[in-house]
mmCIF file of C-alpha atoms in Angstrom:
data_model
loop_
_atom_site.group_PDB
_atom_site.id
_atom_site.type_symbol
_atom_site.label_atom_id
_atom_site.label_comp_id
_atom_site.label_asym_id
_atom_site.label_seq_id
_atom_site.Cartn_x
_atom_site.Cartn_y
_atom_site.Cartn_z
ATOM 1 C CA UNK A 1 2.474 4.988 14.961
ATOM 2 C CA UNK A 2 5.662 5.526 17.041
ATOM 3 C CA UNK A 3 7.268 2.399 18.456
ATOM 4 C CA UNK A 4 6.817 2.135 22.296
ATOM 5 C CA UNK A 5 9.635 3.654 24.236
ATOM 6 C CA UNK A 6 10.231 0.504 26.150
ATOM 7 C CA UNK A 7 10.833 -1.345 22.942
ATOM 8 C CA UNK A 8 13.444 1.179 21.839
ATOM 9 C CA UNK A 9 15.192 0.956 25.153
ATOM 10 C CA UNK A 10 15.408 -2.752 24.815
ATOM 11 C CA UNK A 11 16.792 -2.391 21.344
ATOM 12 C CA UNK A 12 19.500 -0.015 22.553
ATOM 13 C CA UNK A 13 20.843 -2.820 24.747
ATOM 14 C CA UNK A 14 20.299 -5.563 22.147
ATOM 15 C CA UNK A 15 22.444 -4.017 19.435
ATOM 16 C CA UNK A 16 25.479 -4.507 21.705
ATOM 17 C CA UNK A 17 25.332 -8.185 20.874
ATOM 18 C CA UNK A 18 27.125 -8.477 17.542
ATOM 19 C CA UNK A 19 28.973 -11.022 15.413
ATOM 20 C CA UNK A 20 32.119 -12.104 17.337
ATOM 21 C CA UNK A 21 35.541 -11.522 15.793
ATOM 22 C CA UNK A 22 34.902 -7.950 14.453
ATOM 23 C CA UNK A 23 35.956 -4.634 15.855
ATOM 24 C CA UNK A 24 33.207 -2.385 17.096
ATOM 25 C CA UNK A 25 32.878 -1.308 13.473
ATOM 26 C CA UNK A 26 32.967 -4.799 12.029
ATOM 27 C CA UNK A 27 29.285 -5.289 11.377
ATOM 28 C CA UNK A 28 26.662 -3.123 9.859
ATOM 29 C CA UNK A 29 25.344 -1.952 13.225
ATOM 30 C CA UNK A 30 28.698 -0.989 14.871
ATOM 31 C CA UNK A 31 27.521 0.031 18.327
ATOM 32 C CA UNK A 32 31.166 0.799 19.413
ATOM 33 C CA UNK A 33 32.695 4.195 19.711
ATOM 34 C CA UNK A 34 31.572 6.991 17.423
ATOM 35 C CA UNK A 35 32.409 10.643 17.541
ATOM 36 C CA UNK A 36 29.736 12.926 19.116
ATOM 37 C CA UNK A 37 29.618 15.004 15.958
ATOM 38 C CA UNK A 38 26.234 15.568 14.400
ATOM 39 C CA UNK A 39 25.205 15.358 10.744
ATOM 40 C CA UNK A 40 25.722 19.053 10.422
ATOM 41 C CA UNK A 41 29.427 18.393 10.258
ATOM 42 C CA UNK A 42 29.111 16.307 7.152
ATOM 43 C CA UNK A 43 31.688 16.941 4.385
ATOM 44 C CA UNK A 44 30.939 18.372 0.996
ATOM 45 C CA UNK A 45 32.463 16.128 -1.702
ATOM 46 C CA UNK A 46 34.053 17.196 -4.912
ATOM 47 C CA UNK A 47 31.865 17.670 -8.013
ATOM 48 C CA UNK A 48 32.556 16.004 -11.322
ATOM 49 C CA UNK A 49 33.684 18.599 -13.842
ATOM 50 C CA UNK A 50 31.904 16.691 -16.584
ATOM 51 C CA UNK A 51 28.629 16.278 -14.755
ATOM 52 C CA UNK A 52 25.674 18.240 -15.963
ATOM 53 C CA UNK A 53 24.244 20.619 -13.407
ATOM 54 C CA UNK A 54 20.605 20.717 -12.388
ATOM 55 C CA UNK A 55 18.457 22.951 -10.262
ATOM 56 C CA UNK A 56 19.171 22.794 -6.580
ATOM 57 C CA UNK A 57 16.649 20.942 -4.392
ATOM 58 C CA UNK A 58 15.170 23.032 -1.550
ATOM 59 C CA UNK A 59 17.259 22.929 1.615
ATOM 60 C CA UNK A 60 14.248 21.824 3.671
ATOM 61 C CA UNK A 61 12.248 18.667 3.012
ATOM 62 C CA UNK A 62 9.035 17.019 4.069
ATOM 63 C CA UNK A 63 8.044 13.444 4.778
ATOM 64 C CA UNK A 64 4.560 12.106 5.359
ATOM 65 C CA UNK A 65 3.855 8.374 6.076
ATOM 66 C CA UNK A 66 0.504 7.909 4.281
ATOM 67 C CA UNK A 67 0.028 4.309 5.279
ATOM 68 C CA UNK A 68 1.330 0.746 5.726
ATOM 69 C CA UNK A 69 1.158 -1.333 2.541
ATOM 70 C CA UNK A 70 1.825 -4.624 4.287
ATOM 71 C CA UNK A 71 3.267 -6.041 7.455
ATOM 72 C CA UNK A 72 4.363 -9.405 8.958
ATOM 73 C CA UNK A 73 7.450 -9.689 6.750
ATOM 74 C CA UNK A 74 10.427 -11.670 8.053
ATOM 75 C CA UNK A 75 13.973 -10.347 7.477
ATOM 76 C CA UNK A 76 12.958 -8.307 4.378
ATOM 77 C CA UNK A 77 15.957 -7.009 2.305
ATOM 78 C CA UNK A 78 15.521 -6.475 -1.385
ATOM 79 C CA UNK A 79 12.558 -4.681 -3.077
ATOM 80 C CA UNK A 80 11.684 -4.338 -6.749
ATOM 81 C CA UNK A 81 8.698 -2.968 -8.495
ATOM 82 C CA UNK A 82 7.027 -5.083 -11.207
ATOM 83 C CA UNK A 83 5.348 -3.565 -14.240
ATOM 84 C CA UNK A 84 1.873 -2.609 -13.074
ATOM 85 C CA UNK A 85 3.008 -1.473 -9.674
ATOM 86 C CA UNK A 86 3.152 -4.687 -7.523
ATOM 87 C CA UNK A 87 6.324 -5.237 -5.438
ATOM 88 C CA UNK A 88 8.638 -8.163 -4.929
ATOM 89 C CA UNK A 89 10.348 -8.394 -1.580
ATOM 90 C CA UNK A 90 13.043 -10.894 -0.603
ATOM 91 C CA UNK A 91 13.579 -12.456 2.866
ATOM 92 C CA UNK A 92 17.307 -12.626 3.663
ATOM 93 C CA UNK A 93 17.031 -15.435 6.160
ATOM 94 C CA UNK A 94 13.938 -17.283 4.969
ATOM 95 C CA UNK A 95 15.319 -17.413 1.400
ATOM 96 C CA UNK A 96 11.932 -16.582 -0.051
ATOM 97 C CA UNK A 97 10.539 -13.946 -2.467
ATOM 98 C CA UNK A 98 6.995 -12.570 -1.886
ATOM 99 C CA UNK A 99 4.811 -10.656 -4.267
ATOM 100 C CA UNK A 100 2.973 -7.789 -2.570
ATOM 101 C CA UNK A 101 -0.051 -6.175 -4.263
ATOM 102 C CA UNK A 102 0.786 -2.471 -4.732
ATOM 103 C CA UNK A 103 -2.690 -1.400 -3.831
ATOM 104 C CA UNK A 104 -4.090 -3.727 -1.211
ATOM 105 C CA UNK A 105 -0.925 -5.161 0.311
ATOM 106 C CA UNK A 106 -2.011 -8.730 -0.174
ATOM 107 C CA UNK A 107 0.954 -11.171 -0.133
ATOM 108 C CA UNK A 108 1.606 -14.064 -2.459
ATOM 109 C CA UNK A 109 4.562 -16.330 -1.737
ATOM 110 C CA UNK A 110 6.661 -17.155 -4.830
ATOM 111 C CA UNK A 111 8.599 -19.785 -2.927
ATOM 112 C CA UNK A 112 12.099 -20.362 -1.724
ATOM 113 C CA UNK A 113 15.066 -19.609 -4.008
ATOM 114 C CA UNK A 114 17.302 -22.694 -4.296
ATOM 115 C CA UNK A 115 20.981 -22.515 -3.340
ATOM 116 C CA UNK A 116 20.744 -19.672 -0.745
ATOM 117 C CA UNK A 117 22.904 -20.253 2.381
ATOM 118 C CA UNK A 118 21.946 -17.594 4.951
ATOM 119 C CA UNK A 119 24.422 -16.699 7.704
ATOM 120 C CA UNK A 120 25.409 -13.471 9.460
ATOM 121 C CA UNK A 121 24.809 -10.645 7.034
ATOM 122 C CA UNK A 122 24.465 -12.974 4.062
ATOM 123 C CA UNK A 123 21.407 -14.660 2.463
ATOM 124 C CA UNK A 124 18.871 -13.637 -0.141
ATOM 125 C CA UNK A 125 19.380 -9.900 -0.611
ATOM 126 C CA UNK A 126 18.936 -7.494 -3.468
ATOM 127 C CA UNK A 127 16.316 -7.829 -6.240
ATOM 128 C CA UNK A 128 15.943 -6.264 -9.619
ATOM 129 C CA UNK A 129 13.410 -6.916 -12.477
ATOM 130 C CA UNK A 130 13.890 -6.671 -16.175
ATOM 131 C CA UNK A 131 12.261 -8.212 -19.309
ATOM 132 C CA UNK A 132 10.487 -11.069 -17.570
ATOM 133 C CA UNK A 133 13.469 -11.977 -15.323
ATOM 134 C CA UNK A 134 13.798 -11.539 -11.606
ATOM 135 C CA UNK A 135 17.489 -10.936 -10.613
ATOM 136 C CA UNK A 136 18.742 -11.722 -7.126
ATOM 137 C CA UNK A 137 21.911 -11.178 -5.253
ATOM 138 C CA UNK A 138 22.464 -14.091 -2.908
ATOM 139 C CA UNK A 139 24.937 -15.884 -0.669
ATOM 140 C CA UNK A 140 25.667 -19.427 -1.794
ATOM 141 C CA UNK A 141 27.762 -22.218 -0.334
ATOM 142 C CA UNK A 142 30.994 -20.914 -1.759
ATOM 143 C CA UNK A 143 30.389 -17.294 -2.787
ATOM 144 C CA UNK A 144 28.036 -14.414 -3.218
ATOM 145 C CA UNK A 145 26.482 -14.419 -6.648
ATOM 146 C CA UNK A 146 23.895 -12.900 -8.882
ATOM 147 C CA UNK A 147 21.230 -15.196 -10.471
ATOM 148 C CA UNK A 148 18.126 -14.583 -12.559
ATOM 149 C CA UNK A 149 14.822 -16.451 -12.678
ATOM 150 C CA UNK A 150 12.083 -16.364 -15.279
ATOM 151 C CA UNK A 151 8.861 -14.973 -13.835
ATOM 152 C CA UNK A 152 5.429 -14.408 -15.172
ATOM 153 C CA UNK A 153 3.749 -15.503 -18.402
ATOM 154 C CA UNK A 154 2.266 -19.006 -18.523
ATOM 155 C CA UNK A 155 3.899 -19.991 -15.229
ATOM 156 C CA UNK A 156 1.943 -17.376 -13.255
ATOM 157 C CA UNK A 157 3.238 -16.790 -9.727
ATOM 158 C CA UNK A 158 6.205 -19.184 -10.030
ATOM 159 C CA UNK A 159 9.843 -18.498 -10.309
ATOM 160 C CA UNK A 160 11.984 -20.315 -12.828
ATOM 161 C CA UNK A 161 15.115 -22.176 -12.109
ATOM 162 C CA UNK A 162 17.915 -19.797 -11.042
ATOM 163 C CA UNK A 163 20.511 -19.239 -13.756
ATOM 164 C CA UNK A 164 23.871 -17.828 -12.791
ATOM 165 C CA UNK A 165 24.656 -14.288 -14.023
ATOM 166 C CA UNK A 166 27.852 -13.587 -12.032
ATOM 167 C CA UNK A 167 29.592 -15.839 -9.580
ATOM 168 C CA UNK A 168 32.719 -15.566 -7.452
ATOM 169 C CA UNK A 169 31.823 -12.493 -5.397
ATOM 170 C CA UNK A 170 33.643 -13.017 -2.028
ATOM 171 C CA UNK A 171 31.375 -13.915 0.847
ATOM 172 C CA UNK A 172 31.721 -13.568 4.644
ATOM 173 C CA UNK A 173 29.843 -13.386 7.854
ATOM 174 C CA UNK A 174 29.823 -9.612 7.467
ATOM 175 C CA UNK A 175 30.158 -7.047 4.673
ATOM 176 C CA UNK A 176 28.470 -8.958 1.790
ATOM 177 C CA UNK A 177 27.031 -5.861 0.042
ATOM 178 C CA UNK A 178 24.062 -7.100 -1.823
ATOM 179 C CA UNK A 179 22.216 -4.200 -3.588
ATOM 180 C CA UNK A 180 21.637 -4.622 -7.361
ATOM 181 C CA UNK A 181 19.809 -2.303 -9.850
ATOM 182 C CA UNK A 182 19.599 -1.636 -13.541
ATOM 183 C CA UNK A 183 20.984 1.779 -14.510
ATOM 184 C CA UNK A 184 19.710 4.197 -17.174
ATOM 185 C CA UNK A 185 22.186 2.597 -19.561
ATOM 186 C CA UNK A 186 20.515 -0.680 -19.356
ATOM 187 C CA UNK A 187 23.428 -2.342 -17.485
ATOM 188 C CA UNK A 188 23.192 -4.161 -14.210
ATOM 189 C CA UNK A 189 25.093 -2.701 -11.272
ATOM 190 C CA UNK A 190 25.927 -4.408 -7.979
ATOM 191 C CA UNK A 191 27.366 -3.134 -4.644
ATOM 192 C CA UNK A 192 29.658 -5.633 -2.933
ATOM 193 C CA UNK A 193 31.497 -5.746 0.392
ATOM 194 C CA UNK A 194 35.038 -6.735 1.366
ATOM 195 C CA UNK A 195 33.793 -9.405 3.778
ATOM 196 C CA UNK A 196 36.024 -8.066 6.601
ATOM 197 C CA UNK A 197 39.133 -8.717 4.541
ATOM 198 C CA UNK A 198 39.964 -5.048 4.010
ATOM 199 C CA UNK A 199 42.637 -5.575 1.395
ATOM 200 C CA UNK A 200 40.070 -6.755 -1.150
ATOM 201 C CA UNK A 201 38.719 -3.306 -1.519
ATOM 202 C CA UNK A 202 41.982 -2.036 -3.226
ATOM 203 C CA UNK A 203 42.574 -5.275 -5.108
ATOM 204 C CA UNK A 204 41.080 -4.577 -8.633
ATOM 205 C CA UNK A 205 41.340 -8.323 -9.401
ATOM 206 C CA UNK A 206 38.859 -9.030 -6.621
ATOM 207 C CA UNK A 207 35.058 -8.530 -6.860
ATOM 208 C CA UNK A 208 34.897 -7.633 -3.141
ATOM 209 C CA UNK A 209 34.646 -3.996 -1.993
ATOM 210 C CA UNK A 210 33.503 -2.764 -5.371
ATOM 211 C CA UNK A 211 30.638 -1.437 -7.537
ATOM 212 C CA UNK A 212 30.306 -3.815 -10.530
ATOM 213 C CA UNK A 213 28.778 -3.040 -13.864
ATOM 214 C CA UNK A 214 27.736 -5.792 -16.317
ATOM 215 C CA UNK A 215 25.313 -6.705 -19.090
ATOM 216 C CA UNK A 216 22.119 -8.349 -18.206
ATOM 217 C CA UNK A 217 23.803 -11.664 -18.965
ATOM 218 C CA UNK A 218 26.671 -10.916 -16.593
ATOM 219 C CA UNK A 219 29.419 -9.938 -19.061
ATOM 220 C CA UNK A 220 31.679 -6.927 -18.517
ATOM 221 C CA UNK A 221 29.785 -3.920 -19.721
ATOM 222 C CA UNK A 222 31.100 -1.906 -22.634
ATOM 223 C CA UNK A 223 33.051 1.150 -21.396
ATOM 224 C CA UNK A 224 34.131 -0.306 -18.083
ATOM 225 C CA UNK A 225 37.525 0.990 -16.907
ATOM 226 C CA UNK A 226 39.353 -2.330 -17.260
ATOM 227 C CA UNK A 227 38.701 -4.443 -20.350
ATOM 228 C CA UNK A 228 37.283 -7.813 -19.494
ATOM 229 C CA UNK A 229 36.363 -6.817 -15.975
ATOM 230 C CA UNK A 230 33.056 -6.034 -14.313
ATOM 231 C CA UNK A 231 34.719 -3.709 -11.827
ATOM 232 C CA UNK A 232 33.426 -0.160 -12.194
ATOM 233 C CA UNK A 233 34.816 1.442 -8.993
ATOM 234 C CA UNK A 234 36.830 0.279 -6.021
ATOM 235 C CA UNK A 235 37.973 1.105 -2.567
ATOM 236 C CA UNK A 236 34.579 0.453 -1.079
ATOM 237 C CA UNK A 237 33.916 -1.161 2.376
ATOM 238 C CA UNK A 238 30.322 -2.442 2.116
ATOM 239 C CA UNK A 239 27.958 -0.854 -0.451
ATOM 240 C CA UNK A 240 24.251 -1.541 0.096
ATOM 241 C CA UNK A 241 22.708 1.436 -1.584
ATOM 242 C CA UNK A 242 22.801 2.447 -5.203
ATOM 243 C CA UNK A 243 20.598 4.893 -7.162
ATOM 244 C CA UNK A 244 20.667 7.357 -10.074
ATOM 245 C CA UNK A 245 19.604 11.008 -10.090
ATOM 246 C CA UNK A 246 17.627 12.793 -12.756
ATOM 247 C CA UNK A 247 20.837 13.441 -14.848
ATOM 248 C CA UNK A 248 21.933 9.849 -14.716
ATOM 249 C CA UNK A 249 24.653 10.178 -12.086
ATOM 250 C CA UNK A 250 25.261 7.169 -9.928
ATOM 251 C CA UNK A 251 25.149 7.526 -6.128
ATOM 252 C CA UNK A 252 26.100 4.965 -3.502
ATOM 253 C CA UNK A 253 25.845 4.577 0.266
ATOM 254 C CA UNK A 254 28.272 2.460 2.283
ATOM 255 C CA UNK A 255 28.980 1.519 5.829
ATOM 256 C CA UNK A 256 31.986 3.007 7.499
ATOM 257 C CA UNK A 257 33.857 1.257 10.410
ATOM 258 C CA UNK A 258 34.152 3.357 13.586
ATOM 259 C CA UNK A 259 33.866 6.896 12.345
ATOM 260 C CA UNK A 260 32.062 7.767 9.091
ATOM 261 C CA UNK A 261 29.358 6.305 6.941
ATOM 262 C CA UNK A 262 29.327 7.779 3.391
ATOM 263 C CA UNK A 263 27.292 8.852 0.461
ATOM 264 C CA UNK A 264 29.398 8.931 -2.660
ATOM 265 C CA UNK A 265 29.035 10.176 -6.215
ATOM 266 C CA UNK A 266 30.369 7.197 -8.100
ATOM 267 C CA UNK A 267 32.410 7.682 -11.241
ATOM 268 C CA UNK A 268 34.058 5.192 -13.621
ATOM 269 C CA UNK A 269 37.392 3.746 -12.399
ATOM 270 C CA UNK A 270 37.651 5.985 -9.291
ATOM 271 C CA UNK A 271 39.097 4.870 -5.918
ATOM 272 C CA UNK A 272 36.964 5.551 -2.871
ATOM 273 C CA UNK A 273 39.705 5.008 -0.376
ATOM 274 C CA UNK A 274 38.910 2.105 1.843
ATOM 275 C CA UNK A 275 40.830 0.839 3.865
ATOM 276 C CA UNK A 276 43.387 3.663 3.526
ATOM 277 C CA UNK A 277 40.877 6.281 4.513
ATOM 278 C CA UNK A 278 37.366 6.396 6.062
ATOM 279 C CA UNK A 279 35.293 9.507 5.187
ATOM 280 C CA UNK A 280 36.809 12.644 3.855
ATOM 281 C CA UNK A 281 40.586 12.545 3.347
ATOM 282 C CA UNK A 282 41.340 15.443 1.044
ATOM 283 C CA UNK A 283 43.835 13.275 -0.931
ATOM 284 C CA UNK A 284 43.860 13.580 -4.704
ATOM 285 C CA UNK A 285 44.137 9.788 -5.302
ATOM 286 C CA UNK A 286 40.815 9.153 -3.389
ATOM 287 C CA UNK A 287 37.288 10.386 -4.032
ATOM 288 C CA UNK A 288 35.810 12.127 -0.922
ATOM 289 C CA UNK A 289 32.220 11.520 0.051
ATOM 290 C CA UNK A 290 29.559 14.084 -0.768
ATOM 291 C CA UNK A 291 28.090 13.537 2.696
ATOM 292 C CA UNK A 292 29.253 11.630 5.772
ATOM 293 C CA UNK A 293 27.710 10.667 9.094
ATOM 294 C CA UNK A 294 28.795 9.339 12.457
ATOM 295 C CA UNK A 295 28.249 5.596 12.336
ATOM 296 C CA UNK A 296 25.727 5.896 15.240
ATOM 297 C CA UNK A 297 23.448 8.091 13.079
ATOM 298 C CA UNK A 298 23.267 6.079 9.924
ATOM 299 C CA UNK A 299 24.493 2.548 9.084
ATOM 300 C CA UNK A 300 23.044 3.181 5.566
ATOM 301 C CA UNK A 301 21.461 0.401 3.519
ATOM 302 C CA UNK A 302 19.156 1.309 0.602
ATOM 303 C CA UNK A 303 18.961 4.690 -1.096
ATOM 304 C CA UNK A 304 16.554 6.219 -3.670
ATOM 305 C CA UNK A 305 16.377 9.493 -5.590
ATOM 306 C CA UNK A 306 13.199 11.625 -5.521
ATOM 307 C CA UNK A 307 12.289 15.332 -5.507
ATOM 308 C CA UNK A 308 15.897 16.427 -6.156
ATOM 309 C CA UNK A 309 17.347 14.549 -3.204
ATOM 310 C CA UNK A 310 18.909 11.208 -2.184
ATOM 311 C CA UNK A 311 16.819 9.455 0.492
ATOM 312 C CA UNK A 312 18.877 7.013 2.560
ATOM 313 C CA UNK A 313 17.551 4.352 4.975
ATOM 314 C CA UNK A 314 19.471 3.959 8.276
ATOM 315 C CA UNK A 315 19.710 0.764 10.185
ATOM 316 C CA UNK A 316 21.508 1.561 13.464
ATOM 317 C CA UNK A 317 20.467 5.258 13.042
ATOM 318 C CA UNK A 318 16.871 4.241 12.709
ATOM 319 C CA UNK A 319 15.993 7.198 10.532
ATOM 320 C CA UNK A 320 15.466 8.264 6.915
ATOM 321 C CA UNK A 321 18.040 10.794 5.727
ATOM 322 C CA UNK A 322 17.388 13.361 3.044
ATOM 323 C CA UNK A 323 20.418 14.772 1.146
ATOM 324 C CA UNK A 324 19.419 17.709 -1.200
ATOM 325 C CA UNK A 325 21.418 17.867 -4.395
ATOM 326 C CA UNK A 326 22.425 20.572 -6.847
ATOM 327 C CA UNK A 327 23.931 18.704 -9.770
ATOM 328 C CA UNK A 328 26.816 16.690 -8.406
ATOM 329 C CA UNK A 329 27.067 18.474 -5.087
ATOM 330 C CA UNK A 330 24.975 18.943 -1.960
ATOM 331 C CA UNK A 331 22.692 21.983 -1.822
ATOM 332 C CA UNK A 332 22.233 21.801 1.927
ATOM 333 C CA UNK A 333 22.793 19.831 5.050
ATOM 334 C CA UNK A 334 21.362 16.302 5.341
ATOM 335 C CA UNK A 335 18.055 16.164 7.225
ATOM 336 C CA UNK A 336 16.762 13.275 9.384
ATOM 337 C CA UNK A 337 13.146 12.094 9.366
ATOM 338 C CA UNK A 338 11.229 9.371 11.215
ATOM 339 C CA UNK A 339 13.945 9.089 13.810
ATOM 340 C CA UNK A 340 13.294 6.016 15.965
ATOM 341 C CA UNK A 341 9.595 5.923 14.898
ATOM 342 C CA UNK A 342 9.726 2.640 12.964
ATOM 343 C CA UNK A 343 12.987 1.023 14.138
ATOM 344 C CA UNK A 344 15.722 -0.079 11.758
ATOM 345 C CA UNK A 345 15.177 0.925 8.133
ATOM 346 C CA UNK A 346 16.588 -1.307 5.370
ATOM 347 C CA UNK A 347 15.399 -0.421 1.920
ATOM 348 C CA UNK A 348 13.886 2.655 0.215
ATOM 349 C CA UNK A 349 12.509 2.503 -3.362
ATOM 350 C CA UNK A 350 11.254 5.422 -5.507
ATOM 351 C CA UNK A 351 7.714 4.899 -6.761
ATOM 352 C CA UNK A 352 7.453 7.896 -9.124
ATOM 353 C CA UNK A 353 6.951 11.551 -8.282
ATOM 354 C CA UNK A 354 7.283 12.108 -4.638
ATOM 355 C CA UNK A 355 6.242 8.577 -3.597
ATOM 356 C CA UNK A 356 8.619 6.134 -1.801
ATOM 357 C CA UNK A 357 8.332 2.689 -0.431
ATOM 358 C CA UNK A 358 10.255 2.198 2.859
ATOM 359 C CA UNK A 359 11.044 -1.229 4.308
ATOM 360 C CA UNK A 360 11.759 -1.722 8.011
ATOM 361 C CA UNK A 361 14.331 -4.271 9.384
ATOM 362 C CA UNK A 362 13.482 -5.231 12.925
ATOM 363 C CA UNK A 363 13.359 -8.991 12.303
ATOM 364 C CA UNK A 364 16.922 -9.396 11.020
ATOM 365 C CA UNK A 365 18.257 -10.674 14.409
ATOM 366 C CA UNK A 366 19.499 -7.145 15.352
ATOM 367 C CA UNK A 367 16.277 -5.399 16.014
ATOM 368 C CA UNK A 368 13.519 -5.724 18.647
ATOM 369 C CA UNK A 369 10.377 -6.708 16.706
ATOM 370 C CA UNK A 370 7.127 -5.307 17.707
ATOM 371 C CA UNK A 371 3.569 -6.142 16.558
ATOM 372 C CA UNK A 372 3.412 -6.014 12.736
ATOM 373 C CA UNK A 373 7.144 -6.010 12.072
ATOM 374 C CA UNK A 374 8.439 -5.951 9.485
ATOM 375 C CA UNK A 375 6.430 -3.729 7.226
ATOM 376 C CA UNK A 376 6.484 -1.788 3.936
ATOM 377 C CA UNK A 377 5.455 1.866 4.452
ATOM 378 C CA UNK A 378 3.962 4.367 1.952
ATOM 379 C CA UNK A 379 5.709 7.830 1.954
ATOM 380 C CA UNK A 380 5.064 11.074 0.259
ATOM 381 C CA UNK A 381 8.185 13.332 0.203
ATOM 382 C CA UNK A 382 9.140 16.705 -1.030
#
């Protein structure tokens, strides 16, 4: 099922056309300069002294694509699993949510989400599901925001009217973040971007360049580092991947600029350095990444945890990365799978055991779509 070589060659030229006004690292694809270093040079981050240790994952992994669940999706971005195993997938640019049968792949449109204003890297992005609500991170006229909509019950396959959960997240043509997920503590987490205004990442009064933690109703969660604030960690550039390991530790992937993309172990109130540093700095006031990649090899979006490892989808890198873990540290070098086989990879979602769902991203204006794009793939990993 490899993509034709001619398509990949065309893509290599196409990614040079980016949003004007940014540096070579200004958008999520960043085809500008990157060091020739390979992933074997990734840095090992510091472990949390309070984190519980767990058995180390094997240093070598395995990935098998067992099938295509569905195809023909347009600019897919967010993915969430419903009780019973069906999936919801958002279209960033079409502003729609589609239900996908988890066994047959049959698609049912749930309609357009009102108030979404797509543009650049903004639109209808992350999804999460909880207690009969569908949560969505979206770009509106004046901001990025999180809303929730009733779904199911007597209304069947219809979404209710969007209700604001959190508003006022800065928006931009680039670096809008967009991933949301419920943590093991029952709180809602969101990864945001600094919209190209780098100073927002260090401004703890801003919601840009942060990981946010809130109640399902959008209030600051108990135990947040600053009373009355949803900010959980800061100093981030553009967070689009969040997941928890088996011990409940929070991990996040974010785009670097010209040098290093990062996988971070996220802890309450910590500063992750942007824009003062990119990648590993070795400075006590910043948290170093647990792994880092040249920007040409990753451009990470979604992540998931399965079989003792973090699995990270790469956009520009066009590959699925595996980062084996031992507690709060790496237990081996990152491994790349599916390199340039399915194009740009946007979202990965754990489906239990060693099963993953993987969403491609060739129709987001930066890829070169082929027949069937975009699609959701079934993976078995170990």
